[in-house]
Coordinates of C-alpha atoms and ligand atoms in Angstrom, one line a residue:
X1 CA 156.8 -165.8 -282.7
X2 CA 153.2 -166.6 -282.0
X3 CA 151.7 -169.8 -283.3
X4 CA 149.1 -169.9 -286.0
X5 CA 146.5 -172.4 -286.7
X6 CA 148.4 -172.9 -290.2
X7 CA 151.6 -173.6 -288.3
X8 CA 150.1 -176.2 -285.9
X9 CA 148.5 -178.0 -289.1
X10 CA 151.7 -178.2 -290.8
X11 CA 154.4 -178.7 -288.1
X12 CA 152.1 -181.0 -285.6
X13 CA 149.7 -182.7 -288.1
X14 CA 151.8 -182.5 -291.4
X15 CA 149.1 -181.5 -293.5
X16 CA 149.5 -178.6 -296.0
X17 CA 146.2 -176.7 -296.1
X18 CA 142.9 -176.5 -294.1
X19 CA 139.9 -178.3 -295.6
X20 CA 136.6 -176.2 -296.1
X21 CA 135.2 -175.2 -292.8
X22 CA 138.1 -176.1 -290.7
X23 CA 139.6 -172.7 -290.3
X24 CA 136.1 -171.0 -289.7
X25 CA 135.4 -173.2 -286.9
X26 CA 138.8 -172.9 -285.2
X27 CA 138.9 -168.8 -285.7
X28 CA 135.5 -168.8 -283.9
X29 CA 136.8 -171.1 -281.1
X30 CA 139.8 -169.0 -280.6
X31 CA 137.6 -166.1 -280.3
X32 CA 136.1 -167.6 -277.4
X33 CA 132.6 -168.2 -279.2
X34 CA 130.1 -170.9 -279.2
X35 CA 130.0 -172.7 -282.2
X36 CA 128.3 -175.5 -284.0
X37 CA 129.6 -177.4 -286.8
X38 CA 127.7 -179.6 -289.1
X39 CA 130.2 -181.4 -291.3
X40 CA 130.0 -184.9 -293.0
X41 CA 131.7 -187.9 -291.8
X42 CA 135.5 -187.7 -292.8
X43 CA 135.3 -183.7 -293.4
X44 CA 137.9 -183.6 -290.6
X45 CA 136.0 -182.3 -287.7
X46 CA 138.5 -183.5 -285.1
X47 CA 141.0 -181.0 -286.2
X48 CA 138.6 -178.1 -285.3
X49 CA 139.3 -178.6 -281.7
X50 CA 142.6 -180.3 -281.8
X51 CA 144.4 -177.3 -283.5
X52 CA 142.8 -174.9 -280.7
X53 CA 144.0 -177.3 -278.0
X54 CA 147.6 -176.6 -278.8
X55 CA 147.0 -172.9 -279.3
X56 CA 144.9 -172.2 -276.2
X57 CA 146.1 -172.5 -272.5
X58 CA 144.5 -175.0 -270.6
X59 CA 142.5 -178.1 -271.4
X60 CA 139.9 -179.1 -274.3
X61 CA 137.4 -181.2 -272.9
X62 CA 135.7 -183.5 -275.4
X63 CA 132.7 -185.4 -274.7
X64 CA 132.4 -188.4 -277.0
X65 CA 129.8 -191.2 -277.0
X66 CA 132.1 -194.4 -277.3
X67 CA 135.1 -195.4 -275.3
X68 CA 136.6 -197.5 -278.2
X69 CA 136.6 -194.5 -280.4
X70 CA 138.2 -192.3 -277.6
X71 CA 141.2 -194.6 -277.4
X72 CA 142.0 -194.7 -280.8
X73 CA 141.5 -190.5 -280.9
X74 CA 144.0 -190.5 -278.0
X75 CA 146.3 -192.9 -279.5
X76 CA 146.6 -191.1 -282.5
X77 CA 147.1 -187.7 -280.7
X78 CA 149.7 -189.2 -278.6
X79 CA 151.6 -190.4 -281.9
X80 CA 151.8 -186.6 -283.0
X81 CA 153.1 -185.5 -279.6
X82 CA 150.0 -184.3 -277.8
X83 CA 149.6 -184.6 -274.1
X84 CA 146.2 -186.4 -274.4
X85 CA 144.1 -188.7 -272.1
X86 CA 140.8 -190.4 -272.0
X87 CA 138.9 -190.7 -268.5
X88 CA 136.4 -193.6 -268.5
X89 CA 134.8 -196.5 -266.4
X90 CA 136.9 -198.7 -268.0
X91 CA 140.2 -197.7 -266.2
X92 CA 141.1 -199.3 -263.0
X93 CA 140.5 -197.1 -260.0
X94 CA 144.0 -195.9 -259.2
X95 CA 144.7 -195.0 -262.9
X96 CA 141.1 -193.2 -263.2
X97 CA 141.9 -191.0 -260.2
X98 CA 145.3 -190.1 -261.3
X99 CA 144.1 -189.2 -264.6
X100 CA 141.3 -186.9 -262.8
X101 CA 143.8 -185.5 -260.8
X102 CA 145.8 -184.7 -263.9
X103 CA 142.9 -183.1 -265.5
X104 CA 142.4 -180.8 -262.6
X105 CA 146.3 -179.9 -262.6
X106 CA 145.9 -179.1 -266.2
X107 CA 148.5 -181.8 -267.4
X108 CA 146.3 -182.6 -270.5
X109 CA 145.9 -180.4 -273.9
X110 CA 142.8 -182.8 -274.6
X111 CA 140.8 -185.0 -272.4
X112 CA 138.1 -187.2 -273.6
X113 CA 135.2 -188.2 -271.3
X114 CA 131.9 -190.1 -272.0
X115 CA 129.0 -188.3 -271.0
X116 CA 127.9 -191.1 -268.7
X117 CA 130.7 -190.0 -266.5
X118 CA 129.1 -186.7 -265.9
X119 CA 126.8 -188.4 -263.4
X120 CA 129.1 -189.2 -260.9
X121 CA 131.8 -187.2 -258.4
X122 CA 133.7 -186.6 -261.8
X123 CA 131.3 -183.7 -262.4
X124 CA 131.9 -181.5 -259.3
X125 CA 135.7 -181.7 -260.0
X126 CA 135.4 -180.5 -263.6
X127 CA 134.7 -177.1 -262.2
X128 CA 138.1 -177.1 -260.8
X129 CA 140.0 -177.8 -263.9
X130 CA 141.5 -175.2 -266.3
X131 CA 139.1 -175.8 -269.1
X132 CA 139.4 -173.7 -272.2
X133 CA 137.0 -175.2 -274.3
X134 CA 134.1 -178.1 -274.0
X135 CA 133.5 -180.0 -277.3
X136 CA 130.3 -182.0 -277.8
X137 CA 131.0 -184.7 -280.4
X138 CA 128.2 -186.4 -282.3
X139 CA 126.0 -183.6 -280.6
X140 CA 122.8 -184.8 -282.5
X141 CA 122.8 -187.7 -279.8
X142 CA 121.4 -185.1 -277.4
X143 CA 118.0 -184.7 -279.5
X144 CA 115.1 -187.1 -279.8
X145 CA 114.5 -186.0 -283.0
X146 CA 117.6 -187.2 -284.3
X147 CA 118.0 -190.8 -285.5
X148 CA 120.7 -191.6 -282.7
X149 CA 119.3 -190.1 -279.4
X150 CA 121.2 -191.1 -276.4
X151 CA 120.0 -190.6 -272.9
X152 CA 123.2 -190.4 -271.4
X153 CA 123.6 -187.1 -273.5
X154 CA 120.8 -185.7 -271.4
X155 CA 123.7 -185.2 -268.5
X156 CA 124.9 -182.5 -270.8
X157 CA 122.3 -180.1 -269.9
X158 CA 123.2 -177.8 -267.1
X159 CA 126.9 -178.2 -267.8
X160 CA 127.0 -174.6 -269.3
X161 CA 125.9 -173.0 -266.3
X162 CA 128.2 -175.1 -263.9
X163 CA 131.3 -174.6 -265.9
X164 CA 130.8 -170.9 -266.4
X165 CA 132.0 -169.0 -269.2
X166 CA 133.7 -171.9 -271.2
X167 CA 132.8 -171.9 -275.0
X168 CA 131.2 -174.9 -276.2
X169 CA 131.6 -176.4 -279.9
X170 CA 129.0 -178.9 -280.7
X171 CA 130.1 -181.1 -283.7
X172 CA 127.8 -183.2 -285.6
X173 CA 127.7 -185.0 -289.2
X174 CA 123.7 -185.3 -289.4
X175 CA 121.7 -182.5 -288.3
X176 CA 118.7 -181.3 -289.8
X177 CA 117.4 -178.0 -289.0
X178 CA 115.3 -179.4 -286.3
X179 CA 118.0 -181.2 -284.8
X180 CA 120.5 -178.2 -284.9
X181 CA 117.8 -176.2 -283.2
X182 CA 117.4 -178.6 -280.5
X183 CA 121.2 -179.0 -280.0
X184 CA 121.7 -175.6 -279.5
X185 CA 118.7 -175.1 -277.3
X186 CA 119.7 -178.0 -274.9
X187 CA 123.3 -177.2 -274.5
X188 CA 122.3 -173.8 -273.6
X189 CA 124.5 -172.1 -276.4
X190 CA 124.8 -168.5 -276.5
X191 CA 124.8 -166.6 -279.9
X192 CA 126.6 -169.5 -281.5
X193 CA 128.8 -169.1 -284.6
X194 CA 127.7 -171.9 -287.2
X195 CA 129.3 -173.5 -290.0
X196 CA 127.6 -175.9 -292.2
X197 CA 129.5 -177.9 -294.7
X198 CA 128.6 -179.4 -297.9
X199 CA 127.7 -182.8 -297.5
X200 CA 128.4 -184.0 -301.3
X201 CA 131.0 -186.6 -300.9
X202 CA 132.0 -187.8 -304.5
X203 CA 134.2 -190.6 -303.6
X204 CA 131.4 -192.6 -302.3
X205 CA 130.0 -194.2 -305.1
X206 CA 126.4 -195.2 -304.5
X207 CA 124.3 -197.8 -305.9
X208 CA 120.9 -199.3 -304.9
X209 CA 119.4 -202.6 -305.6
X210 CA 115.9 -203.8 -305.3
X211 CA 115.7 -207.2 -303.4
X212 CA 113.5 -209.9 -304.7
X213 CA 115.0 -209.4 -308.1
X214 CA 117.9 -211.5 -307.5
X215 CA 119.5 -213.7 -304.8
X216 CA 120.8 -211.0 -302.2
X217 CA 123.6 -213.2 -300.6
X218 CA 125.0 -214.2 -303.7
X219 CA 125.5 -210.6 -305.2
X220 CA 126.8 -209.6 -301.8
X221 CA 129.4 -212.4 -302.1
X222 CA 130.2 -211.3 -305.7
X223 CA 130.6 -207.5 -304.6
X224 CA 132.9 -208.3 -301.9
X225 CA 135.1 -210.8 -304.0
X226 CA 135.9 -207.6 -306.1
X227 CA 137.9 -206.6 -303.0
X228 CA 140.3 -209.0 -301.9
X229 CA 142.2 -207.9 -298.9
X230 CA 140.3 -204.7 -298.8
X231 CA 138.3 -203.6 -295.8
X232 CA 134.2 -203.3 -295.7
X233 CA 131.1 -203.5 -293.6
X234 CA 128.2 -205.4 -294.5
X235 CA 125.0 -203.9 -292.5
X236 CA 122.1 -206.3 -291.7
X237 CA 118.7 -205.5 -289.7
X238 CA 118.6 -208.6 -287.4
X239 CA 121.2 -210.7 -285.3
X240 CA 120.1 -213.7 -287.2
X241 CA 120.8 -212.4 -290.4
X242 CA 124.1 -211.2 -289.3
X243 CA 125.1 -214.6 -288.3
X244 CA 123.9 -216.5 -291.2
X245 CA 125.4 -213.9 -293.6
X246 CA 128.7 -214.3 -291.8
X247 CA 128.7 -218.0 -292.0
X248 CA 127.6 -217.8 -295.9
X249 CA 130.6 -215.5 -296.5
X250 CA 132.9 -217.7 -294.5
X251 CA 132.1 -220.8 -295.9
X252 CA 133.1 -219.4 -299.3
X253 CA 136.4 -217.9 -298.1
X254 CA 136.0 -214.5 -297.2
X255 CA 137.6 -213.4 -293.9
X256 CA 134.4 -212.1 -292.2
X257 CA 133.3 -211.5 -288.6
X258 CA 130.2 -211.0 -287.0
X259 CA 129.0 -207.9 -284.8
X260 CA 125.9 -207.6 -282.8
X261 CA 124.6 -206.6 -279.4
X262 CA 123.7 -210.3 -278.8
X263 CA 127.6 -211.0 -278.5
X264 CA 129.4 -210.9 -275.1
X265 CA 131.3 -207.5 -274.7
X266 CA 134.5 -210.0 -275.3
X267 CA 133.3 -211.4 -278.8
X268 CA 132.5 -207.7 -279.8
X269 CA 135.9 -206.4 -278.9
X270 CA 137.7 -209.2 -280.7
X271 CA 135.7 -208.6 -283.9
X272 CA 136.2 -204.8 -283.7
X273 CA 139.9 -205.5 -282.8
X274 CA 140.3 -208.0 -286.0
X275 CA 138.7 -205.4 -288.3
X276 CA 140.8 -202.7 -286.7
X277 CA 144.0 -204.6 -287.3
X278 CA 143.1 -205.9 -290.9
X279 CA 143.0 -209.4 -289.5
X280 CA 139.5 -209.5 -290.6
X281 CA 138.4 -208.1 -293.9
X282 CA 134.8 -207.9 -293.6
X283 CA 132.6 -207.1 -290.6
X284 CA 128.9 -208.3 -290.8
X285 CA 127.0 -206.3 -288.5
X286 CA 123.6 -204.7 -286.9
X287 CA 124.0 -200.9 -286.3
X288 CA 125.4 -201.7 -283.0
X289 CA 128.7 -201.7 -284.8
X290 CA 129.2 -198.0 -285.9
X291 CA 130.6 -195.1 -284.1
X292 CA 133.3 -197.2 -282.4
X293 CA 135.2 -197.3 -285.7
X294 CA 137.4 -194.6 -287.1
X295 CA 139.0 -196.8 -289.7
X296 CA 139.8 -194.6 -292.4
X297 CA 140.5 -197.1 -295.2
X298 CA 136.9 -198.9 -295.2
X299 CA 136.6 -199.3 -299.0
X300 CA 132.7 -200.6 -299.1
X301 CA 129.8 -200.6 -296.9
X302 CA 126.7 -202.7 -298.1
X303 CA 123.5 -202.6 -296.6
X304 CA 121.8 -206.0 -296.8
X305 CA 118.5 -204.4 -295.3
X306 CA 117.3 -200.7 -295.3
X307 CA 118.6 -198.2 -292.6
X308 CA 116.1 -196.4 -290.6
X309 CA 116.2 -193.2 -292.6
X310 CA 118.4 -191.2 -295.0
X311 CA 120.4 -189.8 -292.2
X312 CA 121.3 -193.1 -290.9
X313 CA 121.9 -194.2 -294.3
X314 CA 124.5 -191.6 -295.1
X315 CA 126.0 -191.8 -291.7
X316 CA 126.5 -195.5 -292.0
X317 CA 127.7 -195.4 -295.6
X318 CA 130.2 -192.7 -294.6
X319 CA 132.0 -195.1 -292.7
X320 CA 133.5 -196.2 -296.1
X321 CA 136.0 -193.7 -297.7
X322 CA 137.2 -191.2 -294.7
X323 CA 140.5 -191.2 -296.4
X324 CA 138.8 -189.5 -299.5
X325 CA 139.8 -192.2 -301.8
X326 CA 137.0 -193.8 -304.0
X327 CA 134.7 -196.6 -302.1
X328 CA 131.5 -198.3 -302.6
X329 CA 128.2 -198.1 -300.8
X330 CA 125.6 -200.2 -301.8
X331 CA 122.0 -200.4 -300.6
X332 CA 119.7 -203.3 -300.8
X333 CA 116.1 -202.2 -300.3
X334 CA 112.5 -203.4 -300.2
X335 CA 109.1 -202.5 -299.2
X336 CA 109.1 -205.5 -297.0
X337 CA 112.1 -203.6 -295.0
X338 CA 110.1 -200.8 -294.4
X339 CA 107.3 -202.8 -293.1
X340 CA 110.0 -204.8 -291.0
X341 CA 111.0 -201.4 -289.5
X342 CA 107.6 -200.4 -288.4
X343 CA 107.8 -203.1 -285.6
X344 CA 110.7 -201.2 -284.0
X345 CA 108.7 -198.1 -283.5
X346 CA 106.2 -199.3 -281.1
X347 CA 108.7 -198.5 -278.1
X348 CA 108.6 -194.7 -279.0
X349 CA 105.9 -193.1 -276.7
X350 CA 105.2 -189.9 -278.3
X351 CA 102.8 -190.2 -281.3
X352 CA 104.4 -187.4 -283.2
X353 CA 107.9 -188.6 -283.3
X354 CA 106.7 -192.2 -284.1
X355 CA 104.8 -190.7 -287.2
X356 CA 108.0 -188.7 -288.2
X357 CA 110.2 -191.6 -287.7
X358 CA 107.7 -193.9 -289.8
X359 CA 107.6 -191.4 -292.7
X360 CA 111.6 -190.8 -292.4
X361 CA 111.9 -194.6 -293.6
X362 CA 109.4 -194.1 -296.3
X363 CA 111.6 -191.2 -297.6
X364 CA 114.5 -193.4 -297.8
X365 CA 112.7 -196.0 -299.7
X366 CA 111.6 -193.4 -302.2
X367 CA 115.3 -192.2 -302.8
X368 CA 116.1 -195.7 -303.4
X369 CA 113.3 -196.5 -305.8
X370 CA 113.6 -192.9 -307.7
X371 CA 115.5 -192.3 -310.9
X372 CA 117.1 -189.1 -309.5
X373 CA 121.0 -188.9 -308.6
X374 CA 121.5 -190.3 -305.4
X375 CA 124.1 -187.5 -304.4
X376 CA 121.5 -184.9 -305.3
X377 CA 118.7 -186.4 -303.4
X378 CA 120.7 -187.2 -300.4
X379 CA 121.9 -183.5 -299.9
X380 CA 118.7 -182.1 -301.0
X381 CA 117.3 -184.0 -297.8
X382 CA 120.2 -181.8 -296.0
X383 CA 118.8 -178.7 -297.3
X384 CA 121.4 -178.4 -300.2
X385 CA 121.3 -178.3 -303.9
X386 CA 123.8 -179.6 -306.2
X387 CA 123.7 -180.8 -310.1
X388 CA 123.5 -184.5 -310.6
X389 CA 127.0 -186.1 -309.5
X390 CA 127.5 -187.4 -313.2
X391 CA 129.9 -190.1 -312.0
X392 CA 129.3 -191.3 -308.7
X393 CA 126.2 -193.2 -308.5
X394 CA 124.4 -195.8 -310.6
X395 CA 121.6 -193.2 -311.7
X396 CA 124.3 -190.9 -313.5
X397 CA 126.8 -193.9 -314.7
X398 CA 124.0 -196.4 -315.7
X399 CA 126.2 -198.9 -314.1
X400 CA 124.1 -200.8 -311.9
X401 CA 124.7 -203.6 -309.1
X402 CA 123.7 -206.2 -311.7
X403 CA 126.2 -205.2 -314.2
X404 CA 128.7 -205.4 -311.3
X405 CA 128.1 -208.8 -310.1
X406 CA 128.2 -210.3 -313.7
X407 CA 131.6 -208.3 -314.4
X408 CA 134.7 -210.5 -313.9
X409 CA 138.2 -209.7 -312.5
X410 CA 139.2 -207.7 -309.5
X411 CA 138.3 -203.9 -309.1
X412 CA 141.0 -201.4 -309.1
X413 CA 141.2 -197.8 -307.7
X414 CA 140.8 -194.7 -309.5
X415 CA 143.6 -193.8 -312.0
X416 CA 143.4 -190.2 -311.0
X417 CA 147.1 -189.1 -309.9
X418 CA 146.6 -187.0 -307.1
X419 CA 148.9 -184.1 -306.0
X420 CA 148.8 -183.4 -302.2
X421 CA 147.0 -180.0 -302.9
X422 CA 144.1 -181.8 -304.7
X423 CA 143.2 -183.0 -301.2
X424 CA 141.8 -179.5 -300.6
X425 CA 138.0 -179.8 -300.5
X426 CA 136.3 -182.3 -302.5
X427 CA 137.7 -184.6 -304.8
X428 CA 136.8 -184.0 -308.2
X429 CA 133.8 -186.2 -309.7
X430 CA 134.9 -188.7 -311.9
X431 CA 136.4 -191.1 -309.2
X432 CA 134.5 -194.0 -309.9
X433 CA 135.6 -197.1 -308.0
X434 CA 134.9 -199.3 -310.5
X435 CA 137.3 -197.9 -313.1
X436 CA 140.6 -199.4 -313.9
X437 CA 143.8 -198.0 -312.8
X438 CA 147.2 -198.0 -311.2
X439 CA 145.8 -197.5 -307.6
X440 CA 145.1 -201.4 -307.0
X441 CA 145.3 -203.1 -303.7
X442 CA 147.3 -205.4 -305.3
X443 CA 150.2 -203.1 -306.2
X444 CA 153.3 -204.9 -305.0
X445 CA 154.6 -201.7 -303.4
X446 CA 151.5 -200.8 -301.8
X447 CA 151.2 -204.3 -300.2
X448 CA 154.8 -204.1 -298.9
X449 CA 154.2 -200.8 -297.2
X450 CA 150.8 -202.0 -295.8
X451 CA 152.6 -205.3 -294.2
X452 CA 155.5 -202.6 -292.9
X453 CA 152.5 -200.4 -291.5
X454 CA 150.9 -203.5 -289.9
X455 CA 154.2 -204.7 -288.2
X456 CA 154.7 -201.2 -286.8
X457 CA 151.2 -201.1 -285.7
X458 CA 151.3 -204.3 -284.1
X459 CA 154.6 -203.4 -282.3
X460 CA 152.9 -200.7 -280.4
X461 CA 149.5 -202.2 -280.3
X462 CA 147.6 -199.6 -282.3
X463 CA 145.5 -200.2 -285.2
X464 CA 147.1 -199.9 -288.6
X465 CA 145.5 -196.7 -289.8
X466 CA 146.9 -194.9 -286.7
X467 CA 150.5 -195.2 -288.2
X468 CA 149.5 -193.8 -291.7
X469 CA 146.2 -194.1 -293.9
X470 CA 146.1 -195.7 -297.2
X471 CA 146.1 -192.3 -298.9
X472 CA 149.5 -191.6 -297.3
X473 CA 151.0 -194.8 -298.3
X474 CA 149.6 -194.1 -301.9
X475 CA 151.1 -190.7 -301.8
X476 CA 154.6 -192.2 -300.7
X477 CA 154.4 -194.4 -303.7
X478 CA 153.9 -191.5 -305.9
X479 CA 156.3 -189.0 -304.5
X480 CA 158.9 -191.4 -303.9
X481 CA 160.7 -189.7 -301.2
X482 CA 164.3 -190.6 -300.7
X483 CA 165.1 -188.3 -297.7
X484 CA 163.4 -187.3 -294.3
X485 CA 163.1 -184.1 -295.6
X486 CA 161.1 -185.2 -298.5
X487 CA 159.1 -187.7 -296.6
X488 CA 158.1 -184.7 -294.4
X489 CA 156.4 -183.1 -297.6
X490 CA 154.0 -186.2 -298.1
X491 CA 150.7 -185.0 -296.7
X492 CA 149.7 -186.7 -293.4
X493 CA 153.6 -187.3 -292.4
X494 CA 154.3 -184.7 -289.6
X495 CA 157.5 -184.4 -287.4
X496 CA 156.3 -186.9 -284.7
X497 CA 155.3 -189.5 -287.2
X498 CA 158.6 -188.8 -289.4
X499 CA 160.8 -189.5 -286.5
X500 CA 158.8 -192.8 -285.4
X501 CA 158.4 -194.3 -288.6
X502 CA 160.3 -192.3 -291.3
X503 CA 163.5 -194.5 -291.4
X504 CA 161.7 -197.7 -291.9
X505 CA 159.4 -196.4 -294.6
X506 CA 162.3 -195.0 -296.6
X507 CA 164.2 -198.2 -296.2
X508 CA 161.1 -199.9 -297.8
X509 CA 160.9 -197.4 -300.6
X510 CA 164.6 -197.7 -300.9
X511 CA 164.7 -201.6 -301.3
X512 CA 162.0 -201.2 -303.8
X513 CA 164.0 -198.9 -306.0
X514 CA 167.0 -201.0 -306.1
X515 CA 167.5 -203.1 -309.2
Ligands
ADP601 P1 135.3 -186.5 -289.0 O1 135.7 -186.3 -287.5 O2 134.8 -185.1 -289.7 O3 134.3 -187.6 -289.5 P2 138.0 -186.8 -288.8 O4 138.3 -185.8 -288.3 O5 138.3 -188.2 -288.6 O6 136.6 -186.7 -289.7 O7 139.2 -186.6 -290.3 C1 139.2 -187.6 -291.3 C2 140.4 -187.8 -291.8 O8 140.8 -186.6 -292.7 C3 141.5 -188.0 -290.9 O9 142.3 -189.0 -291.2 C4 142.3 -186.8 -290.8 O10 143.6 -186.9 -290.4 C5 142.1 -186.2 -292.2 N1 142.1 -184.7 -292.3 C6 141.5 -183.7 -291.5 N2 142.0 -182.6 -291.9 C7 142.8 -182.8 -292.9 C8 143.3 -181.7 -293.6 N3 143.3 -180.3 -293.4 N4 144.2 -182.0 -294.5 C9 144.5 -183.4 -294.8 N5 144.0 -184.6 -294.1 C10 143.2 -184.2 -292.9
ZN602 ZN1 124.8 -189.2 -309.4

């Protein structure tokens, strides 16, 4: 019997159905075509190469910008039974050599590599490895027109010629048309198939608040206090405001840590680990904190200052709610912020690019300051048209930050009872994170499962969400599986995780049912 993508999805990953675009991209890849997929954060881009990795002979090589992110992805793959590895400069020499030899032998289904590594001796060895697909993750980093250009991505040029006829899959969450064209050209892709997903993410509840009309710090504190025990990120423009905001929050009992480029590697790692392991609830950070996180249960992202442009804003806020659950995104903005941003532009040599960047910040200001549905304004920037969201932004609901900070009592989750098949595609609008319901973080069984998850994760030295996402825990509570077979029906529980964690979670659920 030949294995199908659907079978891999079900039997390896434990998911019931593909999300929009996943199968299209997988089929293009399996047909040996070059492909570019532009899909928002959280859409499930990883599966578009992880499923083929199980189906194709040889190795899928994934070029990915951050070592910390690689480690999490490899852990997650190992956890569902893949042969996966990451080859990077943080490894001891011996180990590095061993993994490179393994790559050449074809030991791995998936191998992650940072673009930096393509400069050294490894590059010539790649030609000897039985590669079936090259994946360029965060592909917009190759373009100077994008908001996150990385010089190391220049090393990807010429790779196509060197490796021969291996298909390339470019993945990104934030390509405008100009950037997408630049990606294709620079990677030398040939008549690629393309998939562009919808950028509308109704589980993100977006609100904008003009600074200067209130006390920003106090408002941020009040917003965070509604999220006792949940994870969130506060983005600031400068290191100084990261430090002072962290201090302010800590003194008021928030478990916050600071993260910015001025800290030592060790300090930054500690902050990131503390956040990943739920030992800290809030990270206060400059944008230096970003692509390294793959945490699915971030419930809020607050911008204390304006980001550079709409793309950055959407990408940064998109770190909330990757598990699909309602999450809040709040932008504090001002014209002074726009002016402060201009200072950063002096480093850019090309006057053309500098001007474009300047205008991009002004466009963001206009969106924040306008009376148009936030979601509609954002996706229209990506060339997509939608009706006003109706329920997931301050303009549509009339619920503003000022209303929230005067409200009392803890916020609770959406009351929508979800069936597994409702995970397909977009969550229906109407999931405002401010509405009352049963999915409160203080739900006793949820807390119990969360504690169990943390213990199992700590035992293995992995972040909690690698074990199960919040969504999976909520589904366990909803479906109350009492056998391993029923547990396997919970979306997100595949055979590997069932074997590793199934008994522990069944026991916890059973204890809860005892009188
Ligand atoms: P992206 O890279 O596009 O930001 P990820 O690949 O990290 O998104 O996927 C986001 C989350 O969605 C992950 O927790 C992943 O396991 C989950 N996911 C992906 N595809 C599916 C699917 N078909 N059904 C259910 N969950 C999925
Ligand atoms: Zn709206």
